[in-house]
Coordinates of C-alpha atoms in Angstrom, one line a residue:
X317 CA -2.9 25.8 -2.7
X318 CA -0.7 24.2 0.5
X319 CA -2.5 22.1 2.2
X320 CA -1.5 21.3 6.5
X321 CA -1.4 17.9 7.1
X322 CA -1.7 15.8 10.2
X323 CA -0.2 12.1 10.6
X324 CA -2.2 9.5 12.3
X325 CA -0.4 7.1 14.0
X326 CA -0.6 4.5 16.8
X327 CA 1.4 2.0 18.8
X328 CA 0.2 -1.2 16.6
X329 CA -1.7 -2.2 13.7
X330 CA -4.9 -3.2 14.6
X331 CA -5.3 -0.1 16.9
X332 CA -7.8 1.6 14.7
X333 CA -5.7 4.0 12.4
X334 CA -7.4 2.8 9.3
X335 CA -11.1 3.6 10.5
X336 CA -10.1 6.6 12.3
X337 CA -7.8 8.0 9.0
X338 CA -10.8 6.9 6.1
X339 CA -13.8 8.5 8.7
X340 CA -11.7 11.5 9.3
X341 CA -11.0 11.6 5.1
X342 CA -14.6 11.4 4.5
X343 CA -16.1 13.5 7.5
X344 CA -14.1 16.4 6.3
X345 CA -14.9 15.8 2.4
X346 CA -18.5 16.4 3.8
X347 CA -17.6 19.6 5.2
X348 CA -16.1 20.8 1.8
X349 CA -12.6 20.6 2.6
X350 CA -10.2 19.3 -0.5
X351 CA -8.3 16.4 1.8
X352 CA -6.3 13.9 0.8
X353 CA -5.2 10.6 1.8
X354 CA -1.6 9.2 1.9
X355 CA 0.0 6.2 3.5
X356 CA 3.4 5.7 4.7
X357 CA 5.5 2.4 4.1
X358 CA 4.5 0.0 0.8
X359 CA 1.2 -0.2 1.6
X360 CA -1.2 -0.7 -1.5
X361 CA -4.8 -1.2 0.3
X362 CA -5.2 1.4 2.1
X363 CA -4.4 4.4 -0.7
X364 CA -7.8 2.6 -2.3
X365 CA -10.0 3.4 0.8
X366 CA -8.6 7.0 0.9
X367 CA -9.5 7.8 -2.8
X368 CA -12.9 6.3 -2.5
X369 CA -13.7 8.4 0.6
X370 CA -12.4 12.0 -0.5
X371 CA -12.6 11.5 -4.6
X372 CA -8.7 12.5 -4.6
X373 CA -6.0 9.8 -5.6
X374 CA -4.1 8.4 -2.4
X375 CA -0.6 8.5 -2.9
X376 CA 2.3 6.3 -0.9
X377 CA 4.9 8.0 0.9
X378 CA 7.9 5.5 1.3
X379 CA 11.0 6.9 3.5
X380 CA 12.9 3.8 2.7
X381 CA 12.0 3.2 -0.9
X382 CA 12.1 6.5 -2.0
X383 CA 15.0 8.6 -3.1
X384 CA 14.6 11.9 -0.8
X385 CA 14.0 13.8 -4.1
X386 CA 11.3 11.9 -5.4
X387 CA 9.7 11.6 -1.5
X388 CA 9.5 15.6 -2.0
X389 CA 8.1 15.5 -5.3
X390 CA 5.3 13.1 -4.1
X391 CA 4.4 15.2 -0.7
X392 CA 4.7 18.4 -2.9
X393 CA 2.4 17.4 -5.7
X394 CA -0.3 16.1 -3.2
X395 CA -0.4 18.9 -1.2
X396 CA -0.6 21.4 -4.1
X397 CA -4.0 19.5 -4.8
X398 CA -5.7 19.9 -1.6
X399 CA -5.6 21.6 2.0
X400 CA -6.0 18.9 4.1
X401 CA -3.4 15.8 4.2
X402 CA -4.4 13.6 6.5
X403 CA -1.0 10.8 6.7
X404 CA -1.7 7.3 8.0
X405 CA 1.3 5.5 9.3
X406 CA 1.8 2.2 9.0
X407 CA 2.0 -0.7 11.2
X408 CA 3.4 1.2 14.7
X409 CA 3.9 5.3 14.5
X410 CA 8.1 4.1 15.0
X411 CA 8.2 0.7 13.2
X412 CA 10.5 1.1 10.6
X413 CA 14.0 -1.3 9.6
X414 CA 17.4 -0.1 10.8
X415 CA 18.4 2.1 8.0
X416 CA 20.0 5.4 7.8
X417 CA 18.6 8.5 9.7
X418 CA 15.1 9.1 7.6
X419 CA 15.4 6.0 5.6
X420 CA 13.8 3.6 8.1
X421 CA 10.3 3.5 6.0
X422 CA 8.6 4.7 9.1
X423 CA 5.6 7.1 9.6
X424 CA 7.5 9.1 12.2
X425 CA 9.9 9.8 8.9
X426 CA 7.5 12.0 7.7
X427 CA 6.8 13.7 11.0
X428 CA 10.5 14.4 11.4
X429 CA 11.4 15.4 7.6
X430 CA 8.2 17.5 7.4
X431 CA 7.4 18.7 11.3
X432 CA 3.8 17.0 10.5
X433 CA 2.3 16.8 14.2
X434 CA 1.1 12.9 14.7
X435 CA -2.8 12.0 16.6
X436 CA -2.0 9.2 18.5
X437 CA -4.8 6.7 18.2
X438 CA -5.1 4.0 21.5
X439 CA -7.1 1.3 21.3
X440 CA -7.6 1.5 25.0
X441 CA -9.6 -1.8 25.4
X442 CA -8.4 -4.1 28.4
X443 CA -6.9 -0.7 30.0
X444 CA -7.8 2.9 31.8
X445 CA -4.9 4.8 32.8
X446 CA -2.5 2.7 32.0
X447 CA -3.2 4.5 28.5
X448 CA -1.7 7.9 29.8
X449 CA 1.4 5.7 30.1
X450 CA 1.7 4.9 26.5
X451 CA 0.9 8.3 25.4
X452 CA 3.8 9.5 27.6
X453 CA 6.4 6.8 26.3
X454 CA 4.8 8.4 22.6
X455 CA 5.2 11.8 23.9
X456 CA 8.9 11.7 24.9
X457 CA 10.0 9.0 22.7
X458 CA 11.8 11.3 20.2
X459 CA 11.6 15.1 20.4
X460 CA 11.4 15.4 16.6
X461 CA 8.1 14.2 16.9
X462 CA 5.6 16.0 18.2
X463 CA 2.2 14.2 19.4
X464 CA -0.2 16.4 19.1
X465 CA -3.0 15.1 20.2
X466 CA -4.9 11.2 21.3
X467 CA -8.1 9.1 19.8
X468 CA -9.3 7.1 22.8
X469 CA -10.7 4.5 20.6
X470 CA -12.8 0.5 21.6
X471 CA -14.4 2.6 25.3
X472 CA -16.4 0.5 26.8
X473 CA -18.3 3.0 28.9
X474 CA -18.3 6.6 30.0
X475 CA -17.1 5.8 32.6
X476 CA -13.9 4.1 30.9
X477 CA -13.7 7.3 29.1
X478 CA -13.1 9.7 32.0
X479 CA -10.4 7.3 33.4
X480 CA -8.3 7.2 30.1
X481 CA -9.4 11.1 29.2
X482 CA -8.2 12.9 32.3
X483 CA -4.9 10.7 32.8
X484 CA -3.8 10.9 28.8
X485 CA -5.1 15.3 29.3
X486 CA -2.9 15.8 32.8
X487 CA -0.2 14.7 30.8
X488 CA -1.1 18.0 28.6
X489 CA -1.8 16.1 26.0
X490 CA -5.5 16.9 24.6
X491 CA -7.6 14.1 24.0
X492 CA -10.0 14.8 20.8
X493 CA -11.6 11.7 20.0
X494 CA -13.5 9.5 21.7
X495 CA -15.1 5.9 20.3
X496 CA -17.1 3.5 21.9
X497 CA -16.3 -0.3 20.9
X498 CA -18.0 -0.9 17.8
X499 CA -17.5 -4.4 16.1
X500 CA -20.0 -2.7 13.0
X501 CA -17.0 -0.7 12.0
X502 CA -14.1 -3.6 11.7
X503 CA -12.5 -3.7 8.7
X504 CA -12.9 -6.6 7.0
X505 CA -9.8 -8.6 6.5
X506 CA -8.1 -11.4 4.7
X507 CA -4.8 -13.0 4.1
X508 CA -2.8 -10.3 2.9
X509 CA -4.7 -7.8 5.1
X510 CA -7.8 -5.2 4.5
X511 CA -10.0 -6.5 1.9
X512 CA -9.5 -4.1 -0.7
X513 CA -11.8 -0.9 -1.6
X514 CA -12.4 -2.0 -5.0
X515 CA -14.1 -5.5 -3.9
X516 CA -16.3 -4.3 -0.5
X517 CA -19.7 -4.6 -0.5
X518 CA -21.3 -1.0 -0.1
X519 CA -18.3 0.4 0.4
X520 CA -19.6 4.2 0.1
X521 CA -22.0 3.4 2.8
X522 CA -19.5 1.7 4.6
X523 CA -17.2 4.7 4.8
X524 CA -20.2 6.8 5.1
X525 CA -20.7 4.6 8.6
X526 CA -17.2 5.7 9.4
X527 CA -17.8 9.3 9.0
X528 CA -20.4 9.0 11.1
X529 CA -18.8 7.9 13.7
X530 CA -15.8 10.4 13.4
X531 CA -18.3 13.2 13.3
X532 CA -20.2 11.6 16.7
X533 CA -16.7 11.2 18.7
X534 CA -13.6 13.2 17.1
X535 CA -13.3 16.6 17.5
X536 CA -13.0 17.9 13.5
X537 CA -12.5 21.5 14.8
X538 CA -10.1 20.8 16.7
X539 CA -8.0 18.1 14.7
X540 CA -8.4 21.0 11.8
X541 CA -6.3 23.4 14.6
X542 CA -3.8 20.3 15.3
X543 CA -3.0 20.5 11.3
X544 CA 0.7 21.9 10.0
X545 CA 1.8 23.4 6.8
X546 CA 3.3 21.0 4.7
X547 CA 6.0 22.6 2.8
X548 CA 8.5 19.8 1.5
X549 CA 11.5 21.1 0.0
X550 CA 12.3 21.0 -4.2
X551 CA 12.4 17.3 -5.4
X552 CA 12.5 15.3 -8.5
X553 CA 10.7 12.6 -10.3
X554 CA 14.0 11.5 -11.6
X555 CA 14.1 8.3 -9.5
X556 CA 10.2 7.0 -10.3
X557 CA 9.4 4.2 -12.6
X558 CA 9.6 5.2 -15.8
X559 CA 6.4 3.9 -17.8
X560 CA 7.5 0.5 -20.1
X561 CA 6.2 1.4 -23.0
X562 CA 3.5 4.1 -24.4
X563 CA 0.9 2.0 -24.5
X564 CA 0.6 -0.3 -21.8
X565 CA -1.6 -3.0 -21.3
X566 CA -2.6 -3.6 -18.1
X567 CA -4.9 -6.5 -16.0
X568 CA -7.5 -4.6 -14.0
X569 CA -9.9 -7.1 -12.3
X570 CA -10.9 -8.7 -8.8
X571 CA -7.9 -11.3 -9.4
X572 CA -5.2 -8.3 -10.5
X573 CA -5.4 -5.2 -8.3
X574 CA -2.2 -3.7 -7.4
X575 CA -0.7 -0.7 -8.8
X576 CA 0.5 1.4 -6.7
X577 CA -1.2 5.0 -7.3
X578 CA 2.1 7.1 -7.3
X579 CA 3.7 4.6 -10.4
X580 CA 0.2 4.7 -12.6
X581 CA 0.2 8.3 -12.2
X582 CA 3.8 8.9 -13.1
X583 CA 3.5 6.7 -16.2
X584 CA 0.4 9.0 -17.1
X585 CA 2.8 12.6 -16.3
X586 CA 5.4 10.7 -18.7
X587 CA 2.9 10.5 -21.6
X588 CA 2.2 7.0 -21.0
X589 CA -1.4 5.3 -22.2
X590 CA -2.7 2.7 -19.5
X591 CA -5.2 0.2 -20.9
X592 CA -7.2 -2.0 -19.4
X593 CA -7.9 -5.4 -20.1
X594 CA -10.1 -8.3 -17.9
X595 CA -8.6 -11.6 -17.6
X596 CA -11.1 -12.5 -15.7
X597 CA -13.3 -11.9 -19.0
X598 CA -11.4 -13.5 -20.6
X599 CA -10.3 -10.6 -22.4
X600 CA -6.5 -10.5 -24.2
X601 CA -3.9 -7.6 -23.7
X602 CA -4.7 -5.0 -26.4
X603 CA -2.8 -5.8 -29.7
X604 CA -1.8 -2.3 -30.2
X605 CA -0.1 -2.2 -26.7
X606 CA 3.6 -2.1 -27.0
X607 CA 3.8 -3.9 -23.3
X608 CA 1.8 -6.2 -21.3
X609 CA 1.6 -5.9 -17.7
X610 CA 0.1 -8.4 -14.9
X611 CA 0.0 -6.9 -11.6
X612 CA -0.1 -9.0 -8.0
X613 CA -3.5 -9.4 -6.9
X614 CA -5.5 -12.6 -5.8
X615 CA -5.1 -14.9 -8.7
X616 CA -5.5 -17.8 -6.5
X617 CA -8.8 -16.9 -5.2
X618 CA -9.7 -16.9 -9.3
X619 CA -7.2 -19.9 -10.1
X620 CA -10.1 -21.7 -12.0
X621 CA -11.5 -19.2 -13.6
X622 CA -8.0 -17.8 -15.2
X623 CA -7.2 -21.6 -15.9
X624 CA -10.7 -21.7 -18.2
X625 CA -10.0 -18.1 -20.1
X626 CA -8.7 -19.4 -23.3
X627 CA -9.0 -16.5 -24.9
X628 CA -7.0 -14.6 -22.4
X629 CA -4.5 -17.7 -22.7
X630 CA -4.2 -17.4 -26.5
X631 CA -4.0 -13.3 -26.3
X632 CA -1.1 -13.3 -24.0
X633 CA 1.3 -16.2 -25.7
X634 CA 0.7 -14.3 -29.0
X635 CA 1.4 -10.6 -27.1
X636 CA 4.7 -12.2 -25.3
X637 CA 5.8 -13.4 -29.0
X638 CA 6.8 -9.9 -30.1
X639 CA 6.6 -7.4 -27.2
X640 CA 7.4 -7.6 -23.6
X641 CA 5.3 -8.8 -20.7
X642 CA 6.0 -8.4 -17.0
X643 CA 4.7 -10.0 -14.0
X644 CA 4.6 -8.6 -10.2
X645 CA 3.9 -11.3 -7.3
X646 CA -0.1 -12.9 -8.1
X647 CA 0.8 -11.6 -12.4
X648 CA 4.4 -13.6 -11.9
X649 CA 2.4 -16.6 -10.7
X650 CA -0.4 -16.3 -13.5
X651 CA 2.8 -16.2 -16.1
X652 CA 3.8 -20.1 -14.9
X653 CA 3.1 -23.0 -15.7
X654 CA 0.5 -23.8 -12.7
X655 CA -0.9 -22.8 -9.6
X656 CA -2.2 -24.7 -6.7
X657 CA -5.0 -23.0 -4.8
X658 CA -6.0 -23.3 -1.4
X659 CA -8.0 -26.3 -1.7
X660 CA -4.9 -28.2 -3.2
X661 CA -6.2 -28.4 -6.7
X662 CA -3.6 -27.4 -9.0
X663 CA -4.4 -24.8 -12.0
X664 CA -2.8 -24.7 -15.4
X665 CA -1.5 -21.2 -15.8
X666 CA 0.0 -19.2 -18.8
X667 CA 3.3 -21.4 -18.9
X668 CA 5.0 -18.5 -20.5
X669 CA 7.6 -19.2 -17.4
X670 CA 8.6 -22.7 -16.2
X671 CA 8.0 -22.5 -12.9
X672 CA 4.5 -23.6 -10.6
X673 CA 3.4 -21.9 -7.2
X674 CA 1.4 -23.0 -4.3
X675 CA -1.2 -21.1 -2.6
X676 CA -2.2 -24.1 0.0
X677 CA 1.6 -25.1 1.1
X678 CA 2.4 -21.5 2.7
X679 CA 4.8 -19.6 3.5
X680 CA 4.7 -15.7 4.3
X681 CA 7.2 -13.7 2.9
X682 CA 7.7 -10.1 3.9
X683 CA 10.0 -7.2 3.6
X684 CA 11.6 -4.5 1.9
X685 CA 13.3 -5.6 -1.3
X686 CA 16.3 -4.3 -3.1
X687 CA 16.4 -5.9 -6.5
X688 CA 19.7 -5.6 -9.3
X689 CA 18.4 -6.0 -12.8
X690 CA 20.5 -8.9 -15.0
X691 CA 18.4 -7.8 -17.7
X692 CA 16.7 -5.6 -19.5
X693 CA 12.9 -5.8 -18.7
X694 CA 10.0 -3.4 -18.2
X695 CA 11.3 -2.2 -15.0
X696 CA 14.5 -1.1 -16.2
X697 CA 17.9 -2.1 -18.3
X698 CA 20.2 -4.3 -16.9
X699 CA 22.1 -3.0 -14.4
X700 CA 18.9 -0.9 -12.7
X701 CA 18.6 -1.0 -8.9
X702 CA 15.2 -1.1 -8.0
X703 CA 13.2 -0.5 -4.6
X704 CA 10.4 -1.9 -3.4
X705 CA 8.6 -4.6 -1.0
X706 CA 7.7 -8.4 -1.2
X707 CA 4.5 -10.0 0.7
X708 CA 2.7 -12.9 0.1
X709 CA 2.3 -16.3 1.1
X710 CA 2.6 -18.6 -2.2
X711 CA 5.9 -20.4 -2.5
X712 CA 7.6 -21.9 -5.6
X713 CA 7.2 -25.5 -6.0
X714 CA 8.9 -25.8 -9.2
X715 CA 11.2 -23.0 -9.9
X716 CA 11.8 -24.2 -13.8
X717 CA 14.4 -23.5 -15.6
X718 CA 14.3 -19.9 -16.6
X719 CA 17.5 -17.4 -16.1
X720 CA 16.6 -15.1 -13.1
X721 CA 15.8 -11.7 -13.4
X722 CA 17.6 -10.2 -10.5
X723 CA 19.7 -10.9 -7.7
X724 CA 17.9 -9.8 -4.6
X725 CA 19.1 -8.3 -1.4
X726 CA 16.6 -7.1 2.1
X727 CA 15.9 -4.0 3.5
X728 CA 19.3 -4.0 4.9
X729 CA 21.1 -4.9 2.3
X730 CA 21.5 -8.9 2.8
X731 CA 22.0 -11.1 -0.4
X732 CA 19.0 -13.1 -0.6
X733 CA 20.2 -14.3 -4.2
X734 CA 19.1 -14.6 -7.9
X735 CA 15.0 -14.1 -7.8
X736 CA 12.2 -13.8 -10.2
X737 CA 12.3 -15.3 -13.8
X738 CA 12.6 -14.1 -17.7
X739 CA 12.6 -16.1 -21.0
X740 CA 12.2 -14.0 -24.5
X741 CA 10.3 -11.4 -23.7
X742 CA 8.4 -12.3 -20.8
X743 CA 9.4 -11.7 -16.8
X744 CA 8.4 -11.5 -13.5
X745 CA 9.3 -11.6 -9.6
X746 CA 7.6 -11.6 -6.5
X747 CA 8.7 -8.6 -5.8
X748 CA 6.6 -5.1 -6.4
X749 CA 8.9 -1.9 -7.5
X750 CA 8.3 1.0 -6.0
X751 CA 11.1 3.3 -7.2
X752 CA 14.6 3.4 -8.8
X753 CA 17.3 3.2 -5.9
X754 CA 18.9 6.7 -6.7
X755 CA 22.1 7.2 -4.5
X756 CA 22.0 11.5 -3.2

């Protein structure tokens, strides 16, 4: 099977890409099409929403964190698996960092490198034909990527339709979708974005809701036509993750939720065990586990109940004794010595690192991540270069006195200095890997 995929991008976030990409995913699931979700950038939330609309894993595809090869490999094994792809850009169709040619981290990477044709979605509130004007600047932006078609979306009559419709269409662009302003079908949000799949209420009938709408105002036959083969070229999983151990323990709960699907899935191709574990049940890593890993998450949200789960407590100090333990952005704040929620009350943490973090005194930090290893650790042997992204809004209060665990460079390559933390066998960073950096 080779599935045709279409990218759906837009000139902002908040446009309506989400809602339009999960309707569109779950509309054409009804129909009996095999579609899948995928998401470019480091997004992790919105992979979540794809899977629970179409039953298929979503899967990331990062221009800028992923070595070419293992981009292929990705795009190649998801689209062996199903005939639709339906891509959802991130942020703006163009926004990107300034990085070589195809390396910018951007959805219109994946239109170039592939030839996938983009449905431009407007969120044409506040406007009429003003929105023929941004489709044009879309249109003619870059040649190597083709718009193939526009979502009017937030109409606030039929009248506003025909205004947008027949100035985006005398462009000879088609218009295929239609949506009246809605405020049911918001996506609810929070601090570090879309509230995730796993935690909405009703979700199924949420996303049912969406593919209601989709079916009411988006063409499906014709968004079907708009689709492309998507034929990467030969890749390699050489650069991915390798899985830290065989057996890997791993915190899956409300407070740790973020695993991005393309590194669980290449630890299970490897031959790798995952096993669960609740900290908010105050359950321990699995003794038999070889490796312990916390994931980020919203650990300050659950600061008191983690604080109170002395079993959990116990569980991990006796697992970090003998076998190694890793922490990504909320699990490296669980592995210090305190947190201080929202609220300002401060939480006693694992203390298996020496430093604290603050959830009330914030700070956002944001951005692609290029991380040197001065140490062995699950991610890698010292001396690995590891990609990947950073957001959140905690800050260090007490940094402790732990060796760091990397020295840390931007997207662009700018020394941002030693990060993270690692004493015996425990570490952790802020920062989430998404790849090995494999020069080609």
């Amino acid at each position: 099977m080779t599935a045709r995929a279409i990218l759906i991008g837009a000139p902002r976030s908040g446009s309506g890409k989400t809602s339009v990409t999960i309707g569109l995913l779950r509309a054409l699931a009804r129909r009996g099409v095999r579609v899948r979700g995928a998401k470019s950038g480091p997004d992790y939330i919105d992979p979540g929403f794809h899977e629970a609309a179409t039953g298929l894993p979503g899967v990331n595809l990062d221009s800028w964190a992923m070595a070419p090869s293992l981009l292929n490999a990705l795009a190649k094994d998801a689209s062996a698996d199903a005939e639709v792809i339906v891509a959802e850009s991130a942020m703006g169709l163009f926004d990107g960092i300034p990085a070589d040619a195809g390396r910018t981290g951007s959805g219109a990477d994946l239109a170039r490198l592939y030839g996938i044709p983009s449905l431009l979605v407007l969120d044409v509130s506040g406007q009429s034909t003003t929105a023929a004007a941004v489709a044009k600047g879309f249109a003619t932006y870059d040649p190597a990527v083709r718009i193939a078609g526009v979502v009017l979306n937030r109409l606030g009559s039929e009248r506003h339709r025909r205004l947008c419709a027949e100035a985006v269409e005398a462009l000879g662009l088609p218009v295929v979708g239609a949506i009246q302003r809605d405020p049911d079908i918001t996506m609810p949000e929070r601090h570090l974005g879309l509230v995730q799949a796993s935690e909405h209420t009703g979700l199924h009938a949420f996303i049912d809701k969406m593919a209601d709408m989709v079916e009411k105002s988006i063409d499906l036959d014709a968004v079907m036509r708009l689709a492309e083969p998507l034929a990467p070229q030969a890749g390699s999983f050489a650069a991915a993750l390798p899985p830290p151990g065989q057996r890997i323990a791993l915190a899956e709960d409300t407070a740790f939720t973020f695993v991005y699907p393309h590194v669980a899935s290449r630890w299970r191709a490897a031959g790798a065990e995952i096993m669960p574990f609740s900290p908010l049940a105050d359950e321990a890593p699995p003794a038999d586990c070889d490796t312990c890993w916390l994931p980020g998450g919203y650990p300050e949200l659950h600061a008191g109940r983690l604080a109170a789960a002395e079993n959990f407590r116990d569980g991990m100090a006796a697992f970090a004794r003998e076998k190694p333990v890793h922490g990504e952005c909320g699990g490296f704040m669980v592995l210090g010595e305190a947190l201080e929620d929202a609220d300002g009350t401060t939480h006693r943490m694992l203390g298996l690192l020496g430093h604290s973090t603050s959830f009330a005194r914030r700070k956002m930090n944001l951005g692609y991540r290029q991380a040197h290893l001065l140490a062995d650790c699950p991610l890698g042997p010292a001396g690995t270069r590891v990609r990947g992204h950073e957001f959140h809004y905690a800050r260090i209060t007490e940094p402790g006195n732990d060796a760091p665990l990397a020295d840390m460079a931007d997207g662009e390559g700018r020394p941002l200095g030693p990060a993270g933390a690692r004493r015996g066998h425990v570490s952790g960073t802020f920062f989430h890997a998404i790849a090995r950096d494999e020069v080609e």
